[in-house]
Short mmCIF file of C-alpha atoms and ligand atoms in Angstrom, two decimals:
data_model
loop_
_atom_site.label_atom_id
_atom_site.label_comp_id
_atom_site.label_asym_id
_atom_site.label_seq_id
_atom_site.Cartn_x
_atom_site.Cartn_y
_atom_site.Cartn_z
CA MET C 1 -18.93 -3.57 -8.63
CA VAL C 2 -19.07 -6.70 -6.50
CA LYS C 3 -17.02 -9.40 -8.20
CA GLU C 4 -17.76 -13.09 -7.65
CA TYR C 5 -14.95 -15.57 -7.06
CA PRO C 6 -16.09 -19.19 -7.57
CA TYR C 7 -14.05 -22.03 -6.08
CA TYR C 8 -11.93 -24.26 -8.29
CA ILE C 9 -12.30 -28.04 -8.08
CA GLY C 10 -11.36 -30.82 -10.48
CA GLY C 11 -10.69 -28.26 -13.23
CA GLU C 12 -14.13 -26.60 -12.82
CA PHE C 13 -15.23 -23.29 -11.31
CA ARG C 14 -18.31 -23.72 -9.15
CA LYS C 15 -20.51 -21.66 -6.83
CA SER C 16 -22.95 -22.49 -4.05
CA ASN C 17 -25.94 -20.70 -2.56
CA GLU C 18 -23.96 -19.84 0.52
CA GLU C 19 -22.15 -16.59 -0.15
CA ILE C 20 -19.41 -14.98 1.89
CA ALA C 21 -19.35 -11.20 1.37
CA LYS C 22 -15.93 -9.58 1.41
CA LEU C 23 -15.62 -6.13 2.96
CA ASN C 24 -12.79 -3.86 1.92
CA PRO C 25 -11.02 -3.14 5.24
CA ASN C 26 -10.08 0.36 4.09
CA ASN C 27 -13.65 1.58 3.53
CA GLU C 28 -15.87 -1.23 4.91
CA GLU C 29 -17.69 -1.65 1.58
CA VAL C 30 -18.55 -5.02 0.02
CA PHE C 31 -16.34 -5.50 -3.04
CA ALA C 32 -16.24 -9.27 -3.64
CA LYS C 33 -18.02 -12.51 -2.92
CA LEU C 34 -16.79 -16.01 -2.09
CA PHE C 35 -18.83 -19.19 -1.89
CA GLU C 36 -18.86 -21.87 0.76
CA THR C 37 -17.83 -25.12 -0.98
CA LYS C 38 -20.73 -27.63 -0.97
CA LYS C 39 -20.26 -31.05 0.64
CA GLU C 40 -20.88 -32.86 -2.68
CA ASP C 41 -18.39 -30.57 -4.39
CA LEU C 42 -15.74 -31.42 -1.82
CA ASP C 43 -16.40 -35.12 -2.49
CA PHE C 44 -16.10 -34.55 -6.23
CA CYS C 45 -12.89 -32.62 -5.62
CA LEU C 46 -11.39 -35.42 -3.51
CA LYS C 47 -12.14 -37.97 -6.23
CA ARG C 48 -10.68 -35.86 -9.04
CA THR C 49 -7.64 -34.95 -6.97
CA ARG C 50 -6.81 -38.58 -6.37
CA GLU C 51 -7.19 -39.45 -10.06
CA SER C 52 -4.96 -36.57 -11.13
CA GLN C 53 -2.33 -37.53 -8.57
CA GLU C 54 -1.96 -40.94 -10.25
CA LEU C 55 -1.07 -39.16 -13.50
CA TRP C 56 1.15 -36.54 -11.91
CA LYS C 57 3.27 -38.92 -9.83
CA ASN C 58 4.22 -40.84 -12.98
CA LEU C 59 5.74 -37.79 -14.64
CA SER C 60 9.51 -37.55 -14.51
CA PHE C 61 11.22 -35.00 -12.29
CA LYS C 62 12.05 -32.94 -15.37
CA GLU C 63 8.43 -32.92 -16.58
CA ARG C 64 7.23 -31.79 -13.17
CA ALA C 65 9.91 -29.09 -13.13
CA LYS C 66 8.50 -27.69 -16.36
CA VAL C 67 5.08 -27.22 -14.75
CA LEU C 68 6.62 -25.55 -11.69
CA ARG C 69 8.34 -23.06 -13.98
CA GLU C 70 4.98 -22.37 -15.64
CA ILE C 71 3.43 -21.59 -12.25
CA HIS C 72 6.34 -19.26 -11.52
CA ARG C 73 5.66 -17.54 -14.83
CA ILE C 74 1.91 -17.05 -14.33
CA LEU C 75 2.52 -15.61 -10.88
CA LEU C 76 4.93 -13.02 -12.25
CA ASP C 77 3.00 -12.30 -15.46
CA ASN C 78 -0.04 -11.38 -13.35
CA LEU C 79 1.84 -9.93 -10.41
CA ARG C 80 0.24 -6.48 -10.40
CA LEU C 81 -3.36 -7.73 -10.32
CA LEU C 82 -2.62 -10.46 -7.79
CA ALA C 83 -0.83 -7.96 -5.54
CA GLU C 84 -3.68 -5.46 -5.75
CA LEU C 85 -6.16 -8.15 -4.79
CA GLU C 86 -4.11 -9.22 -1.73
CA THR C 87 -3.82 -5.60 -0.71
CA GLU C 88 -7.49 -4.81 -1.20
CA GLU C 89 -8.62 -7.87 0.70
CA ILE C 90 -6.10 -7.92 3.54
CA GLY C 91 -5.15 -4.27 3.92
CA LYS C 92 -1.36 -4.60 3.69
CA PRO C 93 0.38 -1.84 1.70
CA LEU C 94 0.75 -2.58 -1.99
CA LYS C 95 4.53 -2.49 -1.94
CA GLU C 96 4.53 -5.47 0.45
CA SER C 97 2.30 -7.62 -1.79
CA LEU C 98 4.00 -6.45 -4.98
CA PHE C 99 7.69 -6.49 -4.12
CA VAL C 100 7.97 -9.02 -1.32
CA ASP C 101 5.16 -11.49 -0.68
CA ILE C 102 4.15 -12.69 -4.13
CA PRO C 103 7.65 -12.59 -5.69
CA LEU C 104 8.96 -14.69 -2.79
CA GLY C 105 6.08 -17.17 -3.24
CA ALA C 106 6.84 -17.31 -6.98
CA ASP C 107 10.57 -17.87 -6.37
CA CYS C 108 9.76 -21.07 -4.51
CA PHE C 109 8.43 -22.61 -7.76
CA ASN C 110 11.60 -21.72 -9.59
CA TYR C 111 13.75 -23.06 -6.78
CA TYR C 112 11.95 -26.43 -6.68
CA ALA C 113 12.04 -26.67 -10.48
CA SER C 114 15.85 -26.39 -10.34
CA PHE C 115 15.90 -28.76 -7.38
CA LEU C 116 13.99 -31.39 -9.38
CA GLU C 117 16.19 -30.93 -12.44
CA SER C 118 19.24 -31.92 -10.43
CA LEU C 119 17.58 -34.54 -8.20
CA GLU C 120 18.64 -38.14 -8.54
CA GLU C 121 17.23 -41.09 -6.70
CA GLU C 122 19.77 -43.10 -4.75
CA LEU C 123 21.27 -46.39 -5.78
CA SER C 124 23.80 -48.39 -3.83
CA GLU C 125 25.34 -51.78 -4.27
CA SER C 126 26.03 -54.11 -1.39
CA GLU C 127 27.14 -57.72 -1.06
CA ALA C 128 23.50 -58.83 -1.16
CA GLY C 129 22.44 -56.87 -4.22
CA ILE C 130 21.29 -53.44 -5.26
CA ASP C 131 19.33 -50.96 -3.15
CA LEU C 132 17.23 -48.28 -4.79
CA ILE C 133 15.82 -45.41 -2.78
CA LYS C 134 12.94 -43.76 -4.57
CA TYR C 135 11.26 -40.51 -3.50
CA GLU C 136 7.55 -41.14 -3.63
CA PRO C 137 4.73 -38.68 -2.95
CA LEU C 138 2.34 -39.07 -0.03
CA GLY C 139 -0.72 -38.61 -2.25
CA VAL C 140 -3.38 -35.94 -1.79
CA ILE C 141 -2.37 -33.07 0.47
CA ALA C 142 -4.73 -30.64 2.17
CA VAL C 143 -2.94 -27.31 2.42
CA TYR C 144 -4.36 -24.81 4.92
CA LEU C 145 -3.25 -21.24 4.38
CA PRO C 146 -3.36 -18.25 6.75
CA TYR C 147 -4.87 -14.93 5.68
CA ASN C 148 -1.86 -12.65 5.81
CA VAL C 149 0.35 -13.88 2.94
CA PRO C 150 -1.71 -16.35 0.85
CA LEU C 151 0.46 -16.53 -2.26
CA MET C 152 3.69 -16.51 -0.30
CA ILE C 153 2.65 -19.52 1.76
CA PHE C 154 1.22 -21.10 -1.39
CA GLY C 155 4.83 -20.99 -2.63
CA PHE C 156 6.31 -22.13 0.68
CA SER C 157 4.16 -25.26 0.93
CA CYS C 158 2.75 -26.08 -2.50
CA ALA C 159 5.89 -25.81 -4.66
CA SER C 160 7.65 -28.59 -2.76
CA ALA C 161 4.46 -30.65 -2.36
CA LEU C 162 3.91 -30.60 -6.13
CA ALA C 163 7.60 -31.21 -6.81
CA ALA C 164 7.36 -34.39 -4.76
CA GLY C 165 4.47 -35.66 -6.91
CA ASN C 166 1.45 -34.87 -4.72
CA SER C 167 -1.84 -33.30 -5.72
CA LEU C 168 -3.31 -30.45 -3.70
CA ILE C 169 -6.54 -29.29 -2.13
CA ILE C 170 -5.79 -25.79 -0.98
CA LYS C 171 -7.98 -24.23 1.69
CA PRO C 172 -7.14 -20.53 1.93
CA SER C 173 -8.42 -18.47 4.82
CA GLU C 174 -11.85 -16.94 4.26
CA TYR C 175 -10.06 -13.62 4.99
CA GLY C 176 -7.38 -14.14 2.33
CA SER C 177 -8.72 -16.10 -0.66
CA LEU C 178 -9.00 -13.75 -3.63
CA SER C 179 -5.47 -13.80 -5.03
CA LEU C 180 -5.52 -17.61 -5.06
CA LEU C 181 -8.89 -17.74 -6.80
CA GLU C 182 -7.63 -15.28 -9.39
CA LEU C 183 -4.54 -17.44 -9.83
CA ALA C 184 -6.84 -20.45 -10.39
CA THR C 185 -8.06 -18.85 -13.63
CA TYR C 186 -4.45 -18.92 -14.95
CA ILE C 187 -3.72 -22.38 -13.53
CA ASP C 188 -6.78 -23.63 -15.41
CA LYS C 189 -5.08 -22.78 -18.71
CA LEU C 190 -1.96 -24.84 -17.95
CA ASP C 191 -1.46 -28.25 -19.48
CA ILE C 192 -1.73 -30.21 -16.23
CA PRO C 193 -4.07 -32.96 -15.01
CA LYS C 194 -7.47 -31.47 -14.10
CA GLY C 195 -7.77 -31.66 -10.35
CA LEU C 196 -4.05 -31.50 -9.63
CA ILE C 197 -4.44 -28.12 -7.94
CA ASN C 198 -7.79 -27.27 -6.32
CA ILE C 199 -8.81 -24.23 -4.33
CA VAL C 200 -11.79 -24.72 -2.05
CA THR C 201 -13.28 -21.78 -0.20
CA GLY C 202 -15.32 -21.51 2.94
CA LYS C 203 -15.17 -21.06 6.66
CA GLY C 204 -12.70 -22.84 8.88
CA ASP C 205 -15.19 -24.52 11.18
CA THR C 206 -17.30 -25.85 8.29
CA LEU C 207 -15.26 -26.52 5.16
CA GLY C 208 -11.93 -26.58 7.03
CA ARG C 209 -13.34 -29.20 9.36
CA SER C 210 -14.77 -31.39 6.53
CA LEU C 211 -11.42 -31.35 4.78
CA ALA C 212 -9.58 -32.37 7.95
CA GLN C 213 -12.08 -35.22 8.43
CA SER C 214 -11.61 -36.45 4.86
CA ASP C 215 -9.24 -39.17 3.68
CA VAL C 216 -6.51 -36.85 2.36
CA ASP C 217 -3.07 -38.33 2.98
CA MET C 218 -1.38 -35.39 4.64
CA ILE C 219 -2.13 -31.96 6.06
CA SER C 220 0.20 -29.03 5.62
CA PHE C 221 -1.06 -26.37 8.00
CA THR C 222 0.04 -22.78 8.39
CA GLY C 223 -1.99 -20.86 10.91
CA SER C 224 -2.63 -20.53 14.62
CA ARG C 225 -2.04 -23.06 17.37
CA GLU C 226 -5.69 -22.98 18.44
CA THR C 227 -6.79 -24.06 14.94
CA LEU C 228 -4.17 -26.78 14.81
CA LYS C 229 -5.62 -28.27 18.01
CA LYS C 230 -9.06 -28.36 16.35
CA ILE C 231 -7.63 -30.00 13.23
CA PHE C 232 -6.10 -32.75 15.36
CA GLN C 233 -9.49 -33.47 16.86
CA GLU C 234 -11.30 -33.21 13.55
CA SER C 235 -8.94 -35.64 11.83
CA ILE C 236 -8.80 -38.13 14.69
CA ASN C 237 -10.77 -40.84 12.88
CA SER C 238 -8.69 -40.51 9.75
CA PRO C 239 -5.16 -39.96 11.07
CA LYS C 240 -2.58 -38.55 8.67
CA LYS C 241 0.79 -36.88 8.65
CA ILE C 242 0.56 -33.23 9.72
CA ILE C 243 3.23 -30.61 9.36
CA CYS C 244 2.49 -27.26 10.89
CA GLU C 245 3.90 -23.77 10.76
CA LEU C 246 2.44 -21.81 13.64
CA GLY C 247 3.24 -18.45 15.09
CA GLY C 248 4.79 -17.61 18.40
CA CYS C 249 6.21 -14.93 20.62
CA ASN C 250 9.25 -13.94 18.60
CA LEU C 251 11.98 -12.22 20.59
CA CYS C 252 14.31 -9.43 19.60
CA VAL C 253 17.26 -9.16 22.00
CA VAL C 254 19.28 -5.95 21.85
CA PHE C 255 22.61 -5.71 23.66
CA SER C 256 24.15 -2.36 24.57
CA ASP C 257 26.98 -2.75 22.03
CA ALA C 258 24.59 -3.10 19.05
CA ASP C 259 24.49 -0.64 16.15
CA LYS C 260 21.65 1.62 17.27
CA ARG C 261 20.62 2.91 13.84
CA ARG C 262 20.33 -0.58 12.38
CA VAL C 263 18.53 -1.86 15.47
CA LEU C 264 15.88 0.85 15.21
CA GLU C 265 15.30 0.32 11.48
CA ASN C 266 14.96 -3.43 11.93
CA ILE C 267 12.76 -3.27 15.00
CA LEU C 268 10.36 -0.95 13.22
CA GLY C 269 10.27 -3.34 10.26
CA SER C 270 9.91 -6.52 12.29
CA SER C 271 7.19 -5.03 14.50
CA PHE C 272 5.05 -3.06 12.06
CA ILE C 273 5.43 -4.28 8.46
CA LYS C 274 2.06 -5.84 7.47
CA SER C 275 0.66 -4.17 10.61
CA GLY C 276 2.61 -6.78 12.57
CA GLN C 277 0.76 -9.63 10.85
CA MET C 278 3.88 -11.63 10.04
CA CYS C 279 4.66 -14.94 11.63
CA ILE C 280 8.31 -13.82 11.79
CA GLY C 281 7.35 -10.44 13.31
CA THR C 282 8.60 -9.36 16.71
CA SER C 283 6.32 -9.63 19.75
CA LEU C 284 8.75 -8.85 22.56
CA ILE C 285 11.76 -6.53 22.38
CA LEU C 286 14.29 -7.10 25.15
CA ILE C 287 16.77 -4.26 25.58
CA GLU C 288 19.85 -4.33 27.81
CA GLU C 289 19.24 -2.01 30.74
CA GLU C 290 22.10 0.46 30.01
CA ILE C 291 20.53 1.56 26.72
CA TYR C 292 16.88 0.88 27.47
CA GLU C 293 15.57 4.42 28.12
CA ASP C 294 17.40 5.95 25.17
CA LEU C 295 16.45 3.27 22.64
CA VAL C 296 12.80 3.11 23.69
CA LYS C 297 12.48 6.89 23.43
CA ASP C 298 13.79 6.84 19.83
CA LEU C 299 11.66 3.83 18.97
CA VAL C 300 8.49 5.55 20.20
CA ASP C 301 9.37 8.76 18.31
CA LYS C 302 9.87 6.88 15.06
CA THR C 303 6.80 4.70 15.55
CA LYS C 304 4.58 7.75 15.92
CA ARG C 305 5.74 8.89 12.48
CA ILE C 306 4.48 5.78 10.63
CA LYS C 307 1.93 6.92 8.07
CA MET C 308 -1.37 4.99 8.06
CA GLY C 309 -3.90 5.09 5.24
CA ASP C 310 -5.29 3.49 2.10
CA PRO C 311 -3.05 0.47 1.42
CA LEU C 312 -3.23 1.07 -2.35
CA ASP C 313 -1.75 4.58 -1.89
CA PRO C 314 2.02 4.37 -2.48
CA GLN C 315 2.63 6.85 0.40
CA THR C 316 0.94 4.58 2.95
CA GLN C 317 3.27 2.73 5.33
CA MET C 318 0.66 0.84 7.34
CA GLY C 319 -2.85 -0.15 6.24
CA PRO C 320 -5.94 -1.35 8.12
CA LEU C 321 -6.40 -4.74 9.78
CA PRO C 322 -8.46 -7.16 7.66
CA THR C 323 -11.60 -7.32 9.81
CA ARG C 324 -13.42 -5.49 12.57
CA GLY C 325 -13.27 -8.69 14.64
CA HIS C 326 -9.47 -8.71 14.50
CA LEU C 327 -9.30 -5.04 15.46
CA GLU C 328 -11.61 -5.57 18.44
CA ASN C 329 -9.67 -8.62 19.66
CA ILE C 330 -6.40 -6.74 19.51
CA HIS C 331 -7.79 -3.78 21.33
CA LYS C 332 -9.10 -6.06 24.05
CA GLN C 333 -5.67 -7.76 24.36
CA VAL C 334 -4.02 -4.34 24.74
CA LYS C 335 -6.54 -3.21 27.37
CA ASP C 336 -6.12 -6.47 29.31
CA LEU C 337 -2.36 -6.00 29.39
CA GLN C 338 -2.81 -2.41 30.50
CA ALA C 339 -5.09 -3.57 33.31
CA LYS C 340 -2.32 -5.97 34.38
CA GLY C 341 0.16 -3.11 34.69
CA ALA C 342 1.66 -2.71 31.21
CA LYS C 343 2.15 0.94 30.19
CA ILE C 344 1.07 2.15 26.72
CA LEU C 345 3.95 4.21 25.29
CA CYS C 346 2.20 4.99 22.00
CA GLY C 347 -0.93 3.92 20.07
CA GLY C 348 -3.43 1.83 22.00
CA GLU C 349 -6.71 3.22 20.59
CA PRO C 350 -8.34 2.42 17.21
CA LEU C 351 -8.36 5.38 14.82
CA SER C 352 -11.73 7.14 14.69
CA LYS C 353 -12.25 6.91 10.95
CA LYS C 354 -13.78 4.48 8.47
CA GLY C 355 -11.84 1.26 8.06
CA TYR C 356 -10.22 -1.10 10.55
CA PHE C 357 -7.24 1.05 11.51
CA TYR C 358 -5.24 0.24 14.64
CA PRO C 359 -2.15 2.38 15.19
CA PRO C 360 1.33 1.02 15.84
CA THR C 361 1.34 0.40 19.59
CA ILE C 362 4.19 -0.11 22.06
CA LEU C 363 3.58 -1.44 25.55
CA GLU C 364 6.16 -1.44 28.33
CA LEU C 365 6.08 -4.56 30.49
CA LYS C 366 6.81 -4.93 34.19
CA GLU C 367 7.16 -8.70 33.98
CA ILE C 368 8.03 -10.88 30.99
CA ILE C 369 5.06 -12.41 29.19
CA TYR C 370 5.28 -14.47 26.01
CA GLU C 371 2.38 -13.43 23.79
CA GLU C 372 1.78 -13.29 20.04
CA PHE C 373 -0.44 -10.43 18.84
CA PHE C 374 -0.33 -10.72 15.05
CA ALA C 375 -1.12 -7.02 14.96
CA PRO C 376 0.79 -3.72 15.20
CA VAL C 377 1.44 -4.24 18.89
CA VAL C 378 4.85 -4.87 20.39
CA LEU C 379 6.09 -5.26 23.97
CA VAL C 380 9.30 -3.76 25.38
CA LYS C 381 11.20 -4.77 28.50
CA SER C 382 14.70 -4.16 29.82
CA PHE C 383 17.00 -7.03 30.82
CA LYS C 384 20.16 -7.66 32.80
CA ARG C 385 22.84 -9.56 30.91
CA GLN C 386 22.95 -12.45 33.40
CA ASP C 387 19.20 -13.15 32.89
CA ILE C 388 18.93 -13.25 29.12
CA GLU C 389 19.71 -16.94 28.61
CA LYS C 390 16.90 -17.90 30.96
CA ILE C 391 14.42 -15.50 29.27
CA ILE C 392 15.23 -16.91 25.84
CA LYS C 393 14.93 -20.51 27.06
CA GLU C 394 11.64 -20.04 28.92
CA ASN C 395 9.74 -18.96 25.81
CA PRO C 396 7.30 -21.82 25.16
CA THR C 397 7.33 -20.99 21.44
CA GLY C 398 10.31 -21.13 19.11
CA LEU C 399 9.95 -19.57 15.69
CA VAL C 400 12.28 -16.56 15.47
CA LEU C 401 14.94 -15.09 17.72
CA GLN C 402 16.75 -11.89 16.71
CA ILE C 403 20.01 -11.01 18.43
CA TRP C 404 21.62 -7.60 18.04
CA THR C 405 25.22 -7.24 19.25
CA ASN C 406 28.73 -6.59 18.00
CA ASP C 407 29.99 -9.55 20.00
CA ILE C 408 29.56 -12.32 17.47
CA PHE C 409 30.83 -15.02 19.88
CA LYS C 410 28.17 -14.16 22.41
CA ALA C 411 25.55 -14.13 19.65
CA LYS C 412 26.63 -17.55 18.41
CA GLU C 413 26.59 -18.99 21.91
CA LEU C 414 23.03 -17.75 22.48
CA ALA C 415 21.95 -18.92 19.01
CA ASN C 416 23.33 -22.40 19.75
CA MET C 417 21.61 -22.80 23.10
CA SER C 418 18.26 -21.38 21.96
CA GLY C 419 15.38 -23.59 20.80
CA TYR C 420 14.24 -21.57 17.79
CA GLY C 421 13.82 -22.60 14.15
CA THR C 422 15.43 -19.37 12.96
CA VAL C 423 17.97 -17.16 14.71
CA TRP C 424 18.88 -13.90 13.00
CA VAL C 425 22.03 -12.21 14.25
CA ASN C 426 22.21 -8.52 13.32
CA THR C 427 19.61 -9.00 10.62
CA PHE C 428 15.92 -9.66 10.04
CA ALA C 429 13.87 -11.49 7.37
CA GLN C 430 16.97 -13.01 5.74
CA MET C 431 14.93 -15.73 3.99
CA SER C 432 15.00 -17.45 0.64
CA PRO C 433 13.56 -20.62 -0.91
CA GLU C 434 16.89 -22.42 -0.30
CA ILE C 435 16.74 -22.00 3.47
CA PRO C 436 14.51 -24.27 5.60
CA PHE C 437 11.85 -22.44 7.56
CA GLY C 438 9.73 -23.56 10.50
CA GLY C 439 9.35 -23.47 14.24
CA ASN C 440 10.28 -25.46 17.32
CA LYS C 441 8.26 -26.18 20.47
CA LEU C 442 4.76 -24.64 20.31
CA SER C 443 5.59 -22.93 17.00
CA GLY C 444 5.12 -26.17 15.12
CA TRP C 445 7.05 -28.97 13.53
CA GLY C 446 8.26 -29.87 10.09
CA ARG C 447 9.98 -27.50 7.70
CA ASN C 448 9.04 -25.77 4.48
CA LEU C 449 11.61 -24.64 1.91
CA GLY C 450 15.04 -25.92 1.05
CA ARG C 451 15.74 -29.59 0.40
CA PHE C 452 14.24 -30.37 3.84
CA GLY C 453 10.96 -28.90 2.57
CA PHE C 454 10.93 -31.35 -0.34
CA PHE C 455 11.42 -34.38 1.90
CA GLU C 456 8.53 -33.34 4.17
CA TYR C 457 6.21 -34.04 1.23
CA ALA C 458 7.95 -37.19 -0.03
CA GLN C 459 8.34 -40.63 1.43
CA PRO C 460 11.38 -42.67 0.57
CA LYS C 461 10.75 -46.15 -0.81
CA HIS C 462 13.39 -48.84 -0.62
CA ILE C 463 13.56 -51.41 -3.41
CA GLY C 464 16.10 -54.10 -2.61
CA ILE C 465 17.05 -56.33 -5.54
CA GLY C 466 18.92 -59.41 -4.39
CA PHE C 467 21.36 -61.01 -6.73
CA LYS C 468 23.34 -62.91 -4.14
CA LYS C 469 22.40 -64.64 -0.90
CA SER C 470 19.76 -62.92 1.29
CA PRO C 471 20.54 -62.57 5.05
CA VAL C 472 18.11 -65.38 5.98
CA GLU C 473 19.06 -68.04 3.51
CA GLY C 474 20.29 -71.09 5.42
CA TRP C 475 19.23 -69.65 8.80
CA PHE C 476 17.44 -72.82 9.88
CA GLY C 477 19.71 -75.13 7.97
CA VAL C 478 16.84 -77.45 7.11
P1 NAD L 501 -6.10 -19.54 11.51
O1 NAD L 501 -5.54 -20.61 12.37
O2 NAD L 501 -7.27 -18.79 12.00
O3 NAD L 501 -6.50 -20.11 10.07
C1 NAD L 501 -5.63 -20.91 9.30
C2 NAD L 501 -6.45 -21.77 8.35
O4 NAD L 501 -7.19 -22.73 9.11
C3 NAD L 501 -7.48 -20.98 7.55
O5 NAD L 501 -7.51 -21.48 6.24
C4 NAD L 501 -8.77 -21.25 8.29
O6 NAD L 501 -9.93 -21.12 7.49
C5 NAD L 501 -8.57 -22.68 8.73
N1 NAD L 501 -9.40 -23.08 9.87
C6 NAD L 501 -9.91 -22.30 10.86
N2 NAD L 501 -10.63 -23.03 11.71
C7 NAD L 501 -10.58 -24.32 11.29
C8 NAD L 501 -11.10 -25.55 11.75
N3 NAD L 501 -11.86 -25.65 12.85
N4 NAD L 501 -10.81 -26.68 11.05
C9 NAD L 501 -10.04 -26.62 9.95
N5 NAD L 501 -9.54 -25.48 9.46
C10 NAD L 501 -9.79 -24.34 10.11
O7 NAD L 501 -4.87 -18.57 11.21
P2 NAD L 501 -4.90 -17.11 10.57
O8 NAD L 501 -5.55 -16.19 11.54
O9 NAD L 501 -5.40 -17.17 9.19
O10 NAD L 501 -3.34 -16.79 10.49
C11 NAD L 501 -2.63 -16.23 11.57
C12 NAD L 501 -1.80 -17.28 12.28
O11 NAD L 501 -0.99 -17.95 11.33
C13 NAD L 501 -0.85 -16.64 13.27
O12 NAD L 501 -0.82 -17.41 14.45
C14 NAD L 501 0.49 -16.70 12.55
O13 NAD L 501 1.60 -16.70 13.39
C15 NAD L 501 0.37 -17.96 11.76
N6 NAD L 501 1.26 -17.95 10.59
C16 NAD L 501 2.35 -18.76 10.61
C17 NAD L 501 3.24 -18.74 9.53
C18 NAD L 501 4.47 -19.62 9.53
O14 NAD L 501 5.01 -19.87 8.46
N7 NAD L 501 4.94 -20.08 10.67
C19 NAD L 501 2.98 -17.93 8.42
C20 NAD L 501 1.85 -17.10 8.44
C21 NAD L 501 0.99 -17.14 9.54
#
């Protein structure tokens, strides 16, 4: 049965005549339908969102915290269905949606509820009087989500934005919308201002563009650099604060003294979980020359054993890519690299069966290139110790650097000099709502999560109450 998923605006579910059919990437059959949000509906949504924000911002921190805990609850109460929807739509194995992505997104609401419960605005007394620092919201925030982990990034960006008193127009990717639209049916039952949380659906270059052009007060964008560039141009006549979480060429640096078993386990995970469609995933593995041959051989052996199949089957370790377009782009990228001299060590050809299956692929490079695939494709290259600092520094992107070594002083030195938002030493994916997350250089700016995440979505207001002489009294002496 093909299920319809209307969009959710101003507390109402609406449809348009323009349908977007959703194909199940495992069997290429239509299983759901989205609707392109109409222009007049977006206008209605903007109006309602602004009205609801006026109500929401006047609630106390404790009252807002209560709502955040409710959102945490509805995410977990409906976890199974939400996880199945993300898996069916996107193709990632169920255990990833069920045990990692959605629970982590939900945790963010709990974290910011606790954060609000202990938050106090600042007050200081000086010779001139009293200074109050209030944390005010920015207003209406347009939140753009990527397709791979919709409810996780919903948690990363929307929990703090709501905590700070903003209202939200969420624009999920047309390739990853269903779990959010399902969630909307539970949000609708909460006792919150209608229009506080809206989910608009449609294509990036139509609806996404109209939203960027609108008079929202801030954009929180998670997605690709190419789209961010478009959003800058689209919003040029209505400039607003933009924070952005982009991808990048994440490096994994393995020194010869590292624990080989742990390195292999973590490289497999960081390269191929979610078919490599993780912003924190590894793109380029750099291995010290002494251990290169041996480690690569074991890595290729293990990679070939990864079991691909139906993402809802608990035995499946890697599912299909979400669309044929994505699969074709990746294959072209692999072939282009091969034509430039890279050697395919395993994978490299789409599976000849129904569904968008691309196998885990390892390419050996002759020269360093910094490329993000967002697919089950990873590059390997050996390095000499004296060159590694330069290789790390020359990466134009700066999201994640992994360092594997037993020499913790060397690791710390490299971590300190590197321009990355996250450096993991002898670990991977060590993340939680308390820890700020975001990239440097071409991987974006601004941070989600942690207390820094809250202040991205708030603007401090200073109220100075003078009860003595102000600094200018008597200046002219007239
Ligand atoms: P994308 O850039 O294609 O899409 C992101 C969002 O922008 C979607 O909602 C899309 O509909 C919208 N969009 C597309 N074109 C638009 C336009 N012209 N105007 C306005 N909006 C438009 O990204 P994606 O393919 O969904 O996600 C993959 C990318 O996201 C990768 O580069 C990945 O590294 C990055 N990512 C980053 C993080 C992070 O936290 N740093 C997390 C997940 C994904």
